[in-house]
PDB file of C-alpha atoms in Angstrom:
ATOM      1  CA  UNK J  16       0.000   0.000   0.000  1.00  0.00           C
ATOM      2  CA  UNK J  17       0.942   3.662  -0.374  1.00  0.00           C
ATOM      3  CA  UNK J  18      -0.449   6.840   1.115  1.00  0.00           C
ATOM      4  CA  UNK J  19      -1.590   9.986  -0.659  1.00  0.00           C
ATOM      5  CA  UNK J  20      -2.439  13.380   0.791  1.00  0.00           C
ATOM      6  CA  UNK J  21      -6.018  14.274  -0.119  1.00  0.00           C
ATOM      7  CA  UNK J  22      -6.941  17.994  -0.061  1.00  0.00           C
ATOM      8  CA  UNK J  23      -9.907  18.856   2.120  1.00  0.00           C
ATOM      9  CA  UNK J  24     -11.985  20.013  -0.872  1.00  0.00           C
ATOM     10  CA  UNK J  25     -11.718  16.510  -2.329  1.00  0.00           C
ATOM     11  CA  UNK J  26     -13.454  15.061   0.734  1.00  0.00           C
ATOM     12  CA  UNK J  27     -16.911  16.479   0.115  1.00  0.00           C
ATOM     13  CA  UNK J  28     -18.437  13.037   0.344  1.00  0.00           C
ATOM     14  CA  UNK J  29     -17.399  12.883   3.981  1.00  0.00           C
ATOM     15  CA  UNK J  30     -15.023   9.960   3.571  1.00  0.00           C
ATOM     16  CA  UNK J  31     -11.773  10.910   5.224  1.00  0.00           C
ATOM     17  CA  UNK J  32      -9.722   7.796   4.577  1.00  0.00           C
ATOM     18  CA  UNK J  33      -9.803   4.410   2.949  1.00  0.00           C
ATOM     19  CA  UNK J  34      -9.795   2.705   6.314  1.00  0.00           C
ATOM     20  CA  UNK J  35     -10.763   3.270   9.917  1.00  0.00           C
ATOM     21  CA  UNK J  36      -7.043   3.063  10.680  1.00  0.00           C
ATOM     22  CA  UNK J  37      -5.488   6.518  10.314  1.00  0.00           C
ATOM     23  CA  UNK J  38      -2.831   5.991   7.620  1.00  0.00           C
ATOM     24  CA  UNK J  39      -0.919   9.156   8.461  1.00  0.00           C
ATOM     25  CA  UNK J  40      -0.147  11.103  11.648  1.00  0.00           C
ATOM     26  CA  UNK J  41       1.444  14.561  11.736  1.00  0.00           C
ATOM     27  CA  UNK J  42       3.759  15.743  14.491  1.00  0.00           C
ATOM     28  CA  UNK J  43       2.644  18.092  17.269  1.00  0.00           C
ATOM     29  CA  UNK J  44       5.313  20.761  16.928  1.00  0.00           C
ATOM     30  CA  UNK J  45       4.251  22.459  20.159  1.00  0.00           C
ATOM     31  CA  UNK J  46       5.783  19.635  22.193  1.00  0.00           C
ATOM     32  CA  UNK J  47       7.771  17.429  19.793  1.00  0.00           C
ATOM     33  CA  UNK J  48      11.302  18.643  20.466  1.00  0.00           C
ATOM     34  CA  UNK J  49      10.653  19.357  24.134  1.00  0.00           C
ATOM     35  CA  UNK J  50       9.500  15.775  24.735  1.00  0.00           C
ATOM     36  CA  UNK J  51      12.427  14.388  22.743  1.00  0.00           C
ATOM     37  CA  UNK J  52      14.927  16.425  24.760  1.00  0.00           C
ATOM     38  CA  UNK J  53      13.447  15.226  28.055  1.00  0.00           C
ATOM     39  CA  UNK J  54      13.579  11.604  26.908  1.00  0.00           C
ATOM     40  CA  UNK J  55      17.190  11.944  25.759  1.00  0.00           C
ATOM     41  CA  UNK J  56      18.218  13.321  29.148  1.00  0.00           C
ATOM     42  CA  UNK J  57      16.378  10.536  30.948  1.00  0.00           C
ATOM     43  CA  UNK J  58      18.070   7.865  28.837  1.00  0.00           C
ATOM     44  CA  UNK J  59      21.453   9.556  29.360  1.00  0.00           C
ATOM     45  CA  UNK J  60      21.285   8.986  33.113  1.00  0.00           C
ATOM     46  CA  UNK J  61      22.344   5.345  32.880  1.00  0.00           C
ATOM     47  CA  UNK J  62      24.033   5.292  29.497  1.00  0.00           C
ATOM     48  CA  UNK J  63      27.676   5.134  28.386  1.00  0.00           C
ATOM     49  CA  UNK J  64      26.516   7.484  25.618  1.00  0.00           C
ATOM     50  CA  UNK J  65      25.462  10.141  28.129  1.00  0.00           C
ATOM     51  CA  UNK J  66      27.648  12.851  26.607  1.00  0.00           C
ATOM     52  CA  UNK J  67      26.203  12.533  23.130  1.00  0.00           C
ATOM     53  CA  UNK J  68      22.633  12.013  24.345  1.00  0.00           C
ATOM     54  CA  UNK J  69      22.846  15.220  26.377  1.00  0.00           C
ATOM     55  CA  UNK J  70      24.295  17.051  23.368  1.00  0.00           C
ATOM     56  CA  UNK J  71      21.363  15.810  21.256  1.00  0.00           C
ATOM     57  CA  UNK J  72      18.977  16.989  23.985  1.00  0.00           C
ATOM     58  CA  UNK J  73      20.451  20.493  23.890  1.00  0.00           C
ATOM     59  CA  UNK J  74      19.997  20.549  20.106  1.00  0.00           C
ATOM     60  CA  UNK J  75      16.347  19.497  20.493  1.00  0.00           C
ATOM     61  CA  UNK J  76      15.782  22.251  23.071  1.00  0.00           C
ATOM     62  CA  UNK J  77      17.175  24.750  20.567  1.00  0.00           C
ATOM     63  CA  UNK J  78      14.910  23.369  17.829  1.00  0.00           C
ATOM     64  CA  UNK J  79      11.862  23.882  20.052  1.00  0.00           C
ATOM     65  CA  UNK J  80      12.831  27.496  20.772  1.00  0.00           C
ATOM     66  CA  UNK J  81      13.471  28.255  17.095  1.00  0.00           C
ATOM     67  CA  UNK J  82      10.193  26.698  15.896  1.00  0.00           C
ATOM     68  CA  UNK J  83       8.283  28.613  18.569  1.00  0.00           C
ATOM     69  CA  UNK J  84       9.971  31.885  17.616  1.00  0.00           C
ATOM     70  CA  UNK J  85       9.916  31.486  13.825  1.00  0.00           C
ATOM     71  CA  UNK J  86       6.708  29.696  12.817  1.00  0.00           C
ATOM     72  CA  UNK J  87       6.225  28.985   9.143  1.00  0.00           C
ATOM     73  CA  UNK J  88       3.093  30.095   7.309  1.00  0.00           C
ATOM     74  CA  UNK J  89       2.876  28.791   3.763  1.00  0.00           C
ATOM     75  CA  UNK J  90       0.278  27.923   1.134  1.00  0.00           C
ATOM     76  CA  UNK J  91       1.060  24.429  -0.195  1.00  0.00           C
ATOM     77  CA  UNK J  92      -1.894  24.088  -2.568  1.00  0.00           C
ATOM     78  CA  UNK J  93       0.412  24.268  -5.609  1.00  0.00           C
ATOM     79  CA  UNK J  94       2.639  21.505  -4.256  1.00  0.00           C
ATOM     80  CA  UNK J  95      -0.388  19.284  -3.642  1.00  0.00           C
ATOM     81  CA  UNK J  96      -1.676  19.897  -7.153  1.00  0.00           C
ATOM     82  CA  UNK J  97       1.697  19.155  -8.751  1.00  0.00           C
ATOM     83  CA  UNK J  98       2.558  16.066  -6.732  1.00  0.00           C
ATOM     84  CA  UNK J  99       1.330  13.702  -9.492  1.00  0.00           C
ATOM     85  CA  UNK J 100       1.615  10.602  -7.334  1.00  0.00           C
ATOM     86  CA  UNK J 101       4.883  11.679  -5.703  1.00  0.00           C
ATOM     87  CA  UNK J 102       5.124  12.710  -2.057  1.00  0.00           C
ATOM     88  CA  UNK J 103       3.709  16.258  -1.918  1.00  0.00           C
ATOM     89  CA  UNK J 104       6.823  17.548  -0.104  1.00  0.00           C
ATOM     90  CA  UNK J 105       9.344  15.378  -1.956  1.00  0.00           C
ATOM     91  CA  UNK J 106      12.693  16.207  -0.339  1.00  0.00           C
ATOM     92  CA  UNK J 107      14.648  15.488  -3.524  1.00  0.00           C
ATOM     93  CA  UNK J 108      12.446  17.387  -5.970  1.00  0.00           C
ATOM     94  CA  UNK J 109      10.796  20.223  -4.051  1.00  0.00           C
ATOM     95  CA  UNK J 110      12.603  23.600  -4.349  1.00  0.00           C
ATOM     96  CA  UNK J 111      13.693  24.929  -0.964  1.00  0.00           C
ATOM     97  CA  UNK J 112      13.045  28.495   0.119  1.00  0.00           C
ATOM     98  CA  UNK J 113      15.709  30.440   2.016  1.00  0.00           C
ATOM     99  CA  UNK J 114      13.557  30.057   5.131  1.00  0.00           C
ATOM    100  CA  UNK J 115      15.472  26.932   6.095  1.00  0.00           C
ATOM    101  CA  UNK J 116      18.713  28.951   6.107  1.00  0.00           C
ATOM    102  CA  UNK J 117      17.163  31.409   8.564  1.00  0.00           C
ATOM    103  CA  UNK J 118      16.262  28.441  10.742  1.00  0.00           C
ATOM    104  CA  UNK J 119      19.870  27.235  10.589  1.00  0.00           C
ATOM    105  CA  UNK J 120      21.181  30.682  11.582  1.00  0.00           C
ATOM    106  CA  UNK J 121      18.695  30.877  14.459  1.00  0.00           C
ATOM    107  CA  UNK J 122      19.668  27.387  15.597  1.00  0.00           C
ATOM    108  CA  UNK J 123      23.359  28.317  15.611  1.00  0.00           C
ATOM    109  CA  UNK J 124      22.597  31.458  17.621  1.00  0.00           C
ATOM    110  CA  UNK J 125      20.630  29.435  20.178  1.00  0.00           C
ATOM    111  CA  UNK J 126      23.385  26.841  20.605  1.00  0.00           C
ATOM    112  CA  UNK J 127      26.463  29.060  20.705  1.00  0.00           C
ATOM    113  CA  UNK J 128      26.197  30.466  24.264  1.00  0.00           C
ATOM    114  CA  UNK J 129      26.344  27.052  25.951  1.00  0.00           C
ATOM    115  CA  UNK J 130      28.268  25.032  23.356  1.00  0.00           C
ATOM    116  CA  UNK J 131      31.440  23.173  24.263  1.00  0.00           C
ATOM    117  CA  UNK J 132      34.650  24.456  22.632  1.00  0.00           C
ATOM    118  CA  UNK J 133      34.535  21.632  20.076  1.00  0.00           C
ATOM    119  CA  UNK J 134      30.913  22.250  19.130  1.00  0.00           C
ATOM    120  CA  UNK J 135      31.472  26.023  19.130  1.00  0.00           C
ATOM    121  CA  UNK J 136      34.152  25.636  16.419  1.00  0.00           C
ATOM    122  CA  UNK J 137      31.746  23.637  14.236  1.00  0.00           C
ATOM    123  CA  UNK J 138      28.995  26.205  14.736  1.00  0.00           C
ATOM    124  CA  UNK J 139      31.409  28.991  13.856  1.00  0.00           C
ATOM    125  CA  UNK J 140      32.345  27.296  10.573  1.00  0.00           C
ATOM    126  CA  UNK J 141      28.683  26.810   9.712  1.00  0.00           C
ATOM    127  CA  UNK J 142      27.818  30.382  10.629  1.00  0.00           C
ATOM    128  CA  UNK J 143      30.442  31.760   8.250  1.00  0.00           C
ATOM    129  CA  UNK J 144      29.914  29.257   5.425  1.00  0.00           C
ATOM    130  CA  UNK J 145      28.485  30.821   2.239  1.00  0.00           C
ATOM    131  CA  UNK J 146      24.827  30.009   1.652  1.00  0.00           C
ATOM    132  CA  UNK J 147      25.734  28.274  -1.596  1.00  0.00           C
ATOM    133  CA  UNK J 148      27.964  25.873   0.338  1.00  0.00           C
ATOM    134  CA  UNK J 149      25.257  25.248   2.925  1.00  0.00           C
ATOM    135  CA  UNK J 150      22.709  24.619   0.165  1.00  0.00           C
ATOM    136  CA  UNK J 151      25.073  22.114  -1.463  1.00  0.00           C
ATOM    137  CA  UNK J 152      25.506  20.242   1.820  1.00  0.00           C
ATOM    138  CA  UNK J 153      21.723  20.184   2.313  1.00  0.00           C
ATOM    139  CA  UNK J 154      21.169  18.759  -1.164  1.00  0.00           C
ATOM    140  CA  UNK J 155      23.776  16.062  -0.578  1.00  0.00           C
ATOM    141  CA  UNK J 156      22.187  15.046   2.721  1.00  0.00           C
ATOM    142  CA  UNK J 157      18.698  14.912   1.217  1.00  0.00           C
ATOM    143  CA  UNK J 158      20.050  12.721  -1.590  1.00  0.00           C
ATOM    144  CA  UNK J 159      21.788  10.471   0.967  1.00  0.00           C
ATOM    145  CA  UNK J 160      25.290  11.380  -0.222  1.00  0.00           C
ATOM    146  CA  UNK J 161      26.439  11.453   3.383  1.00  0.00           C
ATOM    147  CA  UNK J 162      30.159  10.996   2.751  1.00  0.00           C
ATOM    148  CA  UNK J 163      30.212  14.342   0.924  1.00  0.00           C
ATOM    149  CA  UNK J 164      29.128  16.291   4.021  1.00  0.00           C
ATOM    150  CA  UNK J 165      31.377  16.832   7.085  1.00  0.00           C
ATOM    151  CA  UNK J 166      30.086  14.517   9.793  1.00  0.00           C
ATOM    152  CA  UNK J 167      30.347  17.196  12.480  1.00  0.00           C
ATOM    153  CA  UNK J 168      28.151  19.635  10.522  1.00  0.00           C
ATOM    154  CA  UNK J 169      25.532  17.225   9.205  1.00  0.00           C
ATOM    155  CA  UNK J 170      23.363  17.043  12.376  1.00  0.00           C
ATOM    156  CA  UNK J 171      22.953  20.831  12.501  1.00  0.00           C
ATOM    157  CA  UNK J 172      22.100  21.144   8.816  1.00  0.00           C
ATOM    158  CA  UNK J 173      19.626  18.282   9.096  1.00  0.00           C
ATOM    159  CA  UNK J 174      18.073  19.787  12.231  1.00  0.00           C
ATOM    160  CA  UNK J 175      17.290  22.972  10.306  1.00  0.00           C
ATOM    161  CA  UNK J 176      15.989  21.051   7.287  1.00  0.00           C
ATOM    162  CA  UNK J 177      13.822  18.924   9.575  1.00  0.00           C
ATOM    163  CA  UNK J 178      12.276  21.991  11.225  1.00  0.00           C
ATOM    164  CA  UNK J 179      11.496  23.327   7.749  1.00  0.00           C
ATOM    165  CA  UNK J 180       9.903  20.105   6.473  1.00  0.00           C
ATOM    166  CA  UNK J 181       8.059  19.362   9.720  1.00  0.00           C
ATOM    167  CA  UNK J 182       6.423  22.780   9.633  1.00  0.00           C
ATOM    168  CA  UNK J 183       5.462  22.350   5.986  1.00  0.00           C
ATOM    169  CA  UNK J 184       3.959  18.948   6.799  1.00  0.00           C
ATOM    170  CA  UNK J 185       1.905  20.549   9.564  1.00  0.00           C
ATOM    171  CA  UNK J 186       0.533  23.018   6.997  1.00  0.00           C
ATOM    172  CA  UNK J 187      -0.908  20.346   4.695  1.00  0.00           C
ATOM    173  CA  UNK J 188      -4.634  20.972   4.460  1.00  0.00           C
ATOM    174  CA  UNK J 189      -5.837  17.436   3.987  1.00  0.00           C
ATOM    175  CA  UNK J 190      -5.727  13.950   5.336  1.00  0.00           C
ATOM    176  CA  UNK J 191      -3.971  10.758   4.447  1.00  0.00           C
ATOM    177  CA  UNK J 192      -5.599   8.198   2.209  1.00  0.00           C
ATOM    178  CA  UNK J 193      -4.327   4.653   1.817  1.00  0.00           C
ATOM    179  CA  UNK J 194      -3.966   3.309  -1.729  1.00  0.00           C
ATOM    180  CA  UNK J 195      -2.327   0.196  -3.118  1.00  0.00           C
ATOM    181  CA  UNK J 196       1.164   0.576  -4.481  1.00  0.00           C
ATOM    182  CA  UNK J 197       4.847   0.270  -3.659  1.00  0.00           C
ATOM    183  CA  UNK J 198       7.511   2.141  -1.701  1.00  0.00           C
ATOM    184  CA  UNK J 199       5.845   1.843   1.681  1.00  0.00           C
ATOM    185  CA  UNK J 200       9.321   2.022   3.239  1.00  0.00           C
ATOM    186  CA  UNK J 201       9.522   5.728   2.313  1.00  0.00           C
ATOM    187  CA  UNK J 202       7.655   8.603   3.947  1.00  0.00           C
ATOM    188  CA  UNK J 203       4.505   9.407   1.926  1.00  0.00           C
ATOM    189  CA  UNK J 204       4.803  13.082   2.853  1.00  0.00           C
ATOM    190  CA  UNK J 205       8.422  13.887   1.949  1.00  0.00           C
ATOM    191  CA  UNK J 206       9.939  10.676   0.558  1.00  0.00           C
ATOM    192  CA  UNK J 207      12.629  10.371   3.227  1.00  0.00           C
ATOM    193  CA  UNK J 208      13.389   7.239   5.248  1.00  0.00           C
ATOM    194  CA  UNK J 209      12.199   6.295   8.744  1.00  0.00           C
ATOM    195  CA  UNK J 210      14.102   6.534  12.000  1.00  0.00           C
ATOM    196  CA  UNK J 211      12.356   3.498  13.431  1.00  0.00           C
ATOM    197  CA  UNK J 212       8.930   1.979  13.887  1.00  0.00           C
ATOM    198  CA  UNK J 213       6.636   2.788  16.807  1.00  0.00           C
ATOM    199  CA  UNK J 214       4.137   0.352  18.333  1.00  0.00           C
ATOM    200  CA  UNK J 215       1.535   2.804  19.523  1.00  0.00           C
ATOM    201  CA  UNK J 216      -0.651   3.463  22.555  1.00  0.00           C
ATOM    202  CA  UNK J 217      -4.033   5.128  23.076  1.00  0.00           C
ATOM    203  CA  UNK J 218      -6.820   4.966  20.503  1.00  0.00           C
ATOM    204  CA  UNK J 219      -4.411   3.392  17.998  1.00  0.00           C
ATOM    205  CA  UNK J 220      -3.008   0.916  20.506  1.00  0.00           C
ATOM    206  CA  UNK J 221      -0.958  -1.904  18.994  1.00  0.00           C
ATOM    207  CA  UNK J 222      -0.584  -0.451  15.499  1.00  0.00           C
ATOM    208  CA  UNK J 223       2.794   0.076  13.856  1.00  0.00           C
ATOM    209  CA  UNK J 224       3.754   3.443  12.426  1.00  0.00           C
ATOM    210  CA  UNK J 225       7.086   4.332  10.847  1.00  0.00           C
ATOM    211  CA  UNK J 226       8.502   7.681  11.983  1.00  0.00           C
ATOM    212  CA  UNK J 227      10.048   9.927   9.299  1.00  0.00           C
ATOM    213  CA  UNK J 228      13.539  11.214  10.037  1.00  0.00           C
ATOM    214  CA  UNK J 229      12.900  14.482   8.152  1.00  0.00           C
ATOM    215  CA  UNK J 230       9.317  15.780   8.374  1.00  0.00           C
ATOM    216  CA  UNK J 231       8.492  13.878  11.623  1.00  0.00           C
ATOM    217  CA  UNK J 232       5.280  12.418  10.152  1.00  0.00           C
ATOM    218  CA  UNK J 233       4.286   8.832  10.920  1.00  0.00           C
ATOM    219  CA  UNK J 234       2.682   6.429   8.447  1.00  0.00           C
ATOM    220  CA  UNK J 235       0.939   3.147   9.107  1.00  0.00           C
ATOM    221  CA  UNK J 236       2.597  -0.097   8.001  1.00  0.00           C
ATOM    222  CA  UNK J 237       1.021  -3.354   9.098  1.00  0.00           C
ATOM    223  CA  UNK J 238       2.978  -5.608  11.394  1.00  0.00           C
ATOM    224  CA  UNK J 239       4.030  -9.144  10.506  1.00  0.00           C
ATOM    225  CA  UNK J 240       5.755  -7.948   7.318  1.00  0.00           C
ATOM    226  CA  UNK J 241       9.172  -6.467   6.647  1.00  0.00           C
ATOM    227  CA  UNK J 242       9.006  -2.666   6.559  1.00  0.00           C
ATOM    228  CA  UNK J 243      11.734  -2.629   3.900  1.00  0.00           C
ATOM    229  CA  UNK J 244      10.804  -5.359   1.389  1.00  0.00           C
ATOM    230  CA  UNK J 245       7.298  -6.311   2.650  1.00  0.00           C
ATOM    231  CA  UNK J 246       8.212  -9.987   3.003  1.00  0.00           C
ATOM    232  CA  UNK J 247       6.045 -11.821   5.521  1.00  0.00           C
ATOM    233  CA  UNK J 248       8.503 -14.669   6.054  1.00  0.00           C
ATOM    234  CA  UNK J 249      11.739 -15.001   7.991  1.00  0.00           C
ATOM    235  CA  UNK J 250      11.220 -12.061  10.340  1.00  0.00           C
ATOM    236  CA  UNK J 251      12.979 -12.161  13.704  1.00  0.00           C
ATOM    237  CA  UNK J 252      13.113  -9.847  16.711  1.00  0.00           C
ATOM    238  CA  UNK J 253      16.211  -9.090  18.790  1.00  0.00           C
ATOM    239  CA  UNK J 254      16.826  -7.151  21.973  1.00  0.00           C
ATOM    240  CA  UNK J 255      19.838  -6.054  23.992  1.00  0.00           C
ATOM    241  CA  UNK J 256      18.848  -8.424  26.777  1.00  0.00           C
ATOM    242  CA  UNK J 257      18.741 -11.598  24.741  1.00  0.00           C
ATOM    243  CA  UNK J 258      20.652 -13.196  21.910  1.00  0.00           C
ATOM    244  CA  UNK J 259      17.546 -14.711  20.366  1.00  0.00           C
ATOM    245  CA  UNK J 260      15.392 -14.971  17.299  1.00  0.00           C
ATOM    246  CA  UNK J 261      11.706 -14.474  18.004  1.00  0.00           C
ATOM    247  CA  UNK J 262       8.801 -16.144  16.296  1.00  0.00           C
ATOM    248  CA  UNK J 263       7.197 -14.175  13.512  1.00  0.00           C
ATOM    249  CA  UNK J 264       4.515 -11.733  14.634  1.00  0.00           C
ATOM    250  CA  UNK J 265       0.927 -12.826  14.291  1.00  0.00           C
ATOM    251  CA  UNK J 266      -1.072 -11.162  11.543  1.00  0.00           C
ATOM    252  CA  UNK J 267      -3.367  -9.424  14.033  1.00  0.00           C
ATOM    253  CA  UNK J 268      -2.511  -5.736  14.576  1.00  0.00           C
ATOM    254  CA  UNK J 269      -3.051  -6.209  18.316  1.00  0.00           C
ATOM    255  CA  UNK J 270      -0.645  -9.134  18.676  1.00  0.00           C
ATOM    256  CA  UNK J 271       2.977  -8.823  19.785  1.00  0.00           C
ATOM    257  CA  UNK J 272       5.750 -11.142  18.697  1.00  0.00           C
ATOM    258  CA  UNK J 273       6.119 -14.007  21.146  1.00  0.00           C
ATOM    259  CA  UNK J 274       9.654 -13.900  22.505  1.00  0.00           C
ATOM    260  CA  UNK J 275      11.748 -16.293  24.587  1.00  0.00           C
ATOM    261  CA  UNK J 276      13.953 -15.271  27.498  1.00  0.00           C
ATOM    262  CA  UNK J 277      13.680 -13.757  30.961  1.00  0.00           C
ATOM    263  CA  UNK J 278      12.711 -10.206  30.061  1.00  0.00           C
ATOM    264  CA  UNK J 279      11.183 -10.729  26.622  1.00  0.00           C
ATOM    265  CA  UNK J 280       7.904  -8.859  26.635  1.00  0.00           C
ATOM    266  CA  UNK J 281       9.246  -5.987  28.771  1.00  0.00           C
ATOM    267  CA  UNK J 282      11.792  -4.892  26.163  1.00  0.00           C
ATOM    268  CA  UNK J 283      11.150  -1.340  24.930  1.00  0.00           C
ATOM    269  CA  UNK J 284      13.385  -1.502  21.831  1.00  0.00           C
ATOM    270  CA  UNK J 285      13.715  -4.490  19.510  1.00  0.00           C
ATOM    271  CA  UNK J 286      15.314  -4.885  16.109  1.00  0.00           C
ATOM    272  CA  UNK J 287      13.162  -6.482  13.428  1.00  0.00           C
ATOM    273  CA  UNK J 288      15.425  -8.355  11.005  1.00  0.00           C
ATOM    274  CA  UNK J 289      14.475  -9.839   7.653  1.00  0.00           C
ATOM    275  CA  UNK J 290      16.362 -12.803   6.220  1.00  0.00           C
ATOM    276  CA  UNK J 291      14.985 -12.086   2.732  1.00  0.00           C
ATOM    277  CA  UNK J 292      16.369  -8.557   2.209  1.00  0.00           C
ATOM    278  CA  UNK J 293      19.009  -8.582   4.922  1.00  0.00           C
ATOM    279  CA  UNK J 294      17.719  -5.348   6.427  1.00  0.00           C
ATOM    280  CA  UNK J 295      16.611  -4.390   9.917  1.00  0.00           C
ATOM    281  CA  UNK J 296      14.564  -1.664  11.565  1.00  0.00           C
ATOM    282  CA  UNK J 297      14.163  -0.977  15.271  1.00  0.00           C
ATOM    283  CA  UNK J 298      10.721  -1.086  16.861  1.00  0.00           C
ATOM    284  CA  UNK J 299       9.912   1.180  19.821  1.00  0.00           C
ATOM    285  CA  UNK J 300       7.218  -0.333  22.058  1.00  0.00           C
ATOM    286  CA  UNK J 301       5.354   2.484  23.786  1.00  0.00           C
ATOM    287  CA  UNK J 302       3.172  -0.016  25.619  1.00  0.00           C
ATOM    288  CA  UNK J 303       6.305  -1.040  27.545  1.00  0.00           C
ATOM    289  CA  UNK J 304       7.191   2.590  28.299  1.00  0.00           C
ATOM    290  CA  UNK J 305       4.704   5.351  27.394  1.00  0.00           C
ATOM    291  CA  UNK J 306       7.525   7.918  27.478  1.00  0.00           C
ATOM    292  CA  UNK J 307       9.523   6.082  24.793  1.00  0.00           C
ATOM    293  CA  UNK J 308      10.349   8.374  21.863  1.00  0.00           C
ATOM    294  CA  UNK J 309      11.428   7.194  18.452  1.00  0.00           C
ATOM    295  CA  UNK J 310      14.564   9.279  17.826  1.00  0.00           C
ATOM    296  CA  UNK J 311      15.755   9.225  21.441  1.00  0.00           C
ATOM    297  CA  UNK J 312      15.281   5.523  22.115  1.00  0.00           C
ATOM    298  CA  UNK J 313      16.798   4.587  18.775  1.00  0.00           C
ATOM    299  CA  UNK J 314      19.889   6.708  19.476  1.00  0.00           C
ATOM    300  CA  UNK J 315      20.284   5.344  22.998  1.00  0.00           C
ATOM    301  CA  UNK J 316      20.421   1.710  21.809  1.00  0.00           C
ATOM    302  CA  UNK J 317      23.384   1.791  19.433  1.00  0.00           C
ATOM    303  CA  UNK J 318      24.741  -1.360  21.063  1.00  0.00           C
ATOM    304  CA  UNK J 319      21.743  -3.191  19.627  1.00  0.00           C
ATOM    305  CA  UNK J 320      22.724  -1.933  16.168  1.00  0.00           C
ATOM    306  CA  UNK J 321      26.240  -3.282  16.674  1.00  0.00           C
ATOM    307  CA  UNK J 322      25.006  -6.726  17.636  1.00  0.00           C
ATOM    308  CA  UNK J 323      22.487  -6.972  14.817  1.00  0.00           C
ATOM    309  CA  UNK J 324      24.996  -5.746  12.234  1.00  0.00           C
ATOM    310  CA  UNK J 325      27.492  -8.311  13.535  1.00  0.00           C
ATOM    311  CA  UNK J 326      24.938 -10.899  12.448  1.00  0.00           C
ATOM    312  CA  UNK J 327      25.119  -9.576   8.881  1.00  0.00           C
ATOM    313  CA  UNK J 328      22.060  -7.286   8.733  1.00  0.00           C
ATOM    314  CA  UNK J 329      22.080  -3.715   7.388  1.00  0.00           C
ATOM    315  CA  UNK J 330      20.102  -0.850   8.848  1.00  0.00           C
ATOM    316  CA  UNK J 331      17.271   0.418   6.600  1.00  0.00           C
ATOM    317  CA  UNK J 332      16.778   3.643   8.577  1.00  0.00           C
ATOM    318  CA  UNK J 333      18.702   6.778   9.548  1.00  0.00           C
ATOM    319  CA  UNK J 334      18.768   8.618  12.871  1.00  0.00           C
ATOM    320  CA  UNK J 335      19.058  12.417  12.443  1.00  0.00           C
ATOM    321  CA  UNK J 336      21.849  12.493  15.021  1.00  0.00           C
ATOM    322  CA  UNK J 337      23.877   9.679  13.486  1.00  0.00           C
ATOM    323  CA  UNK J 338      24.395   9.693   9.732  1.00  0.00           C
ATOM    324  CA  UNK J 339      26.181   6.735   8.116  1.00  0.00           C
ATOM    325  CA  UNK J 340      29.772   7.382   7.084  1.00  0.00           C
ATOM    326  CA  UNK J 341      29.650   5.074   4.058  1.00  0.00           C
TER     327      UNK J 341
END
């Protein structure tokens, strides 16, 4: 299946989606970065990665302040009309306005006063880089040419791009509609890749949504199939607490994978691996911890990535604080 954005005027018949399951969820930008920062600091308390998690938290705090101070107001009707089956905010095709550069400058200004000497040097280089150079780095990141962008500057550039795309996504005047098609592993709003999957709580309890690493939208992908290649066979689930392969998930949206071991069902983060495509994606189980947050919990469990990659699997997602070097 794929998801399209349907303008409100096209919903005159009162049908708001092809299913009772909401295919698409947009981020709440009033609390998104604030909640992420709090979760990062909580996870840092007992983590060997505490230094980097706290750095990421400070960046999220700055993002929240910038978004609050510089809200975006934009009419996206032309983009919706021209999408022609592509994501309406396609990150590789959509022309960027200079607004994202103002977000980057504001982010640098917010971070500078409390930055460590090492981070301050990086911010200084970014602040004085010509806009053409910054635009080139942005284009390379959005096209996943990560090796062509300095690793120390990439998180700041992406943070500004993400604020830009997340605010545009929030401006979409329409709802998601599920249609049959391919490329479910890519965000239907902007075409970027997920950070991880989230097993949800509340009125959508037990459903799986993939969380976009750029525009922060979430889109529904049924469980019991690989999020990368859609295979329904040879799926296994791994956690930091156990060296195990779980049984495949049941087809029911409410069912969890049955897992062996002492802690099994209490694990907040698991890696779903697929023997068919050789990929893996982490799953964040909010029913095990309602405060779990996709970006934060993914970043805090890098040891799980190491163990799964040692078994020969390749990550099919990207965390905005940790871009691949190759």
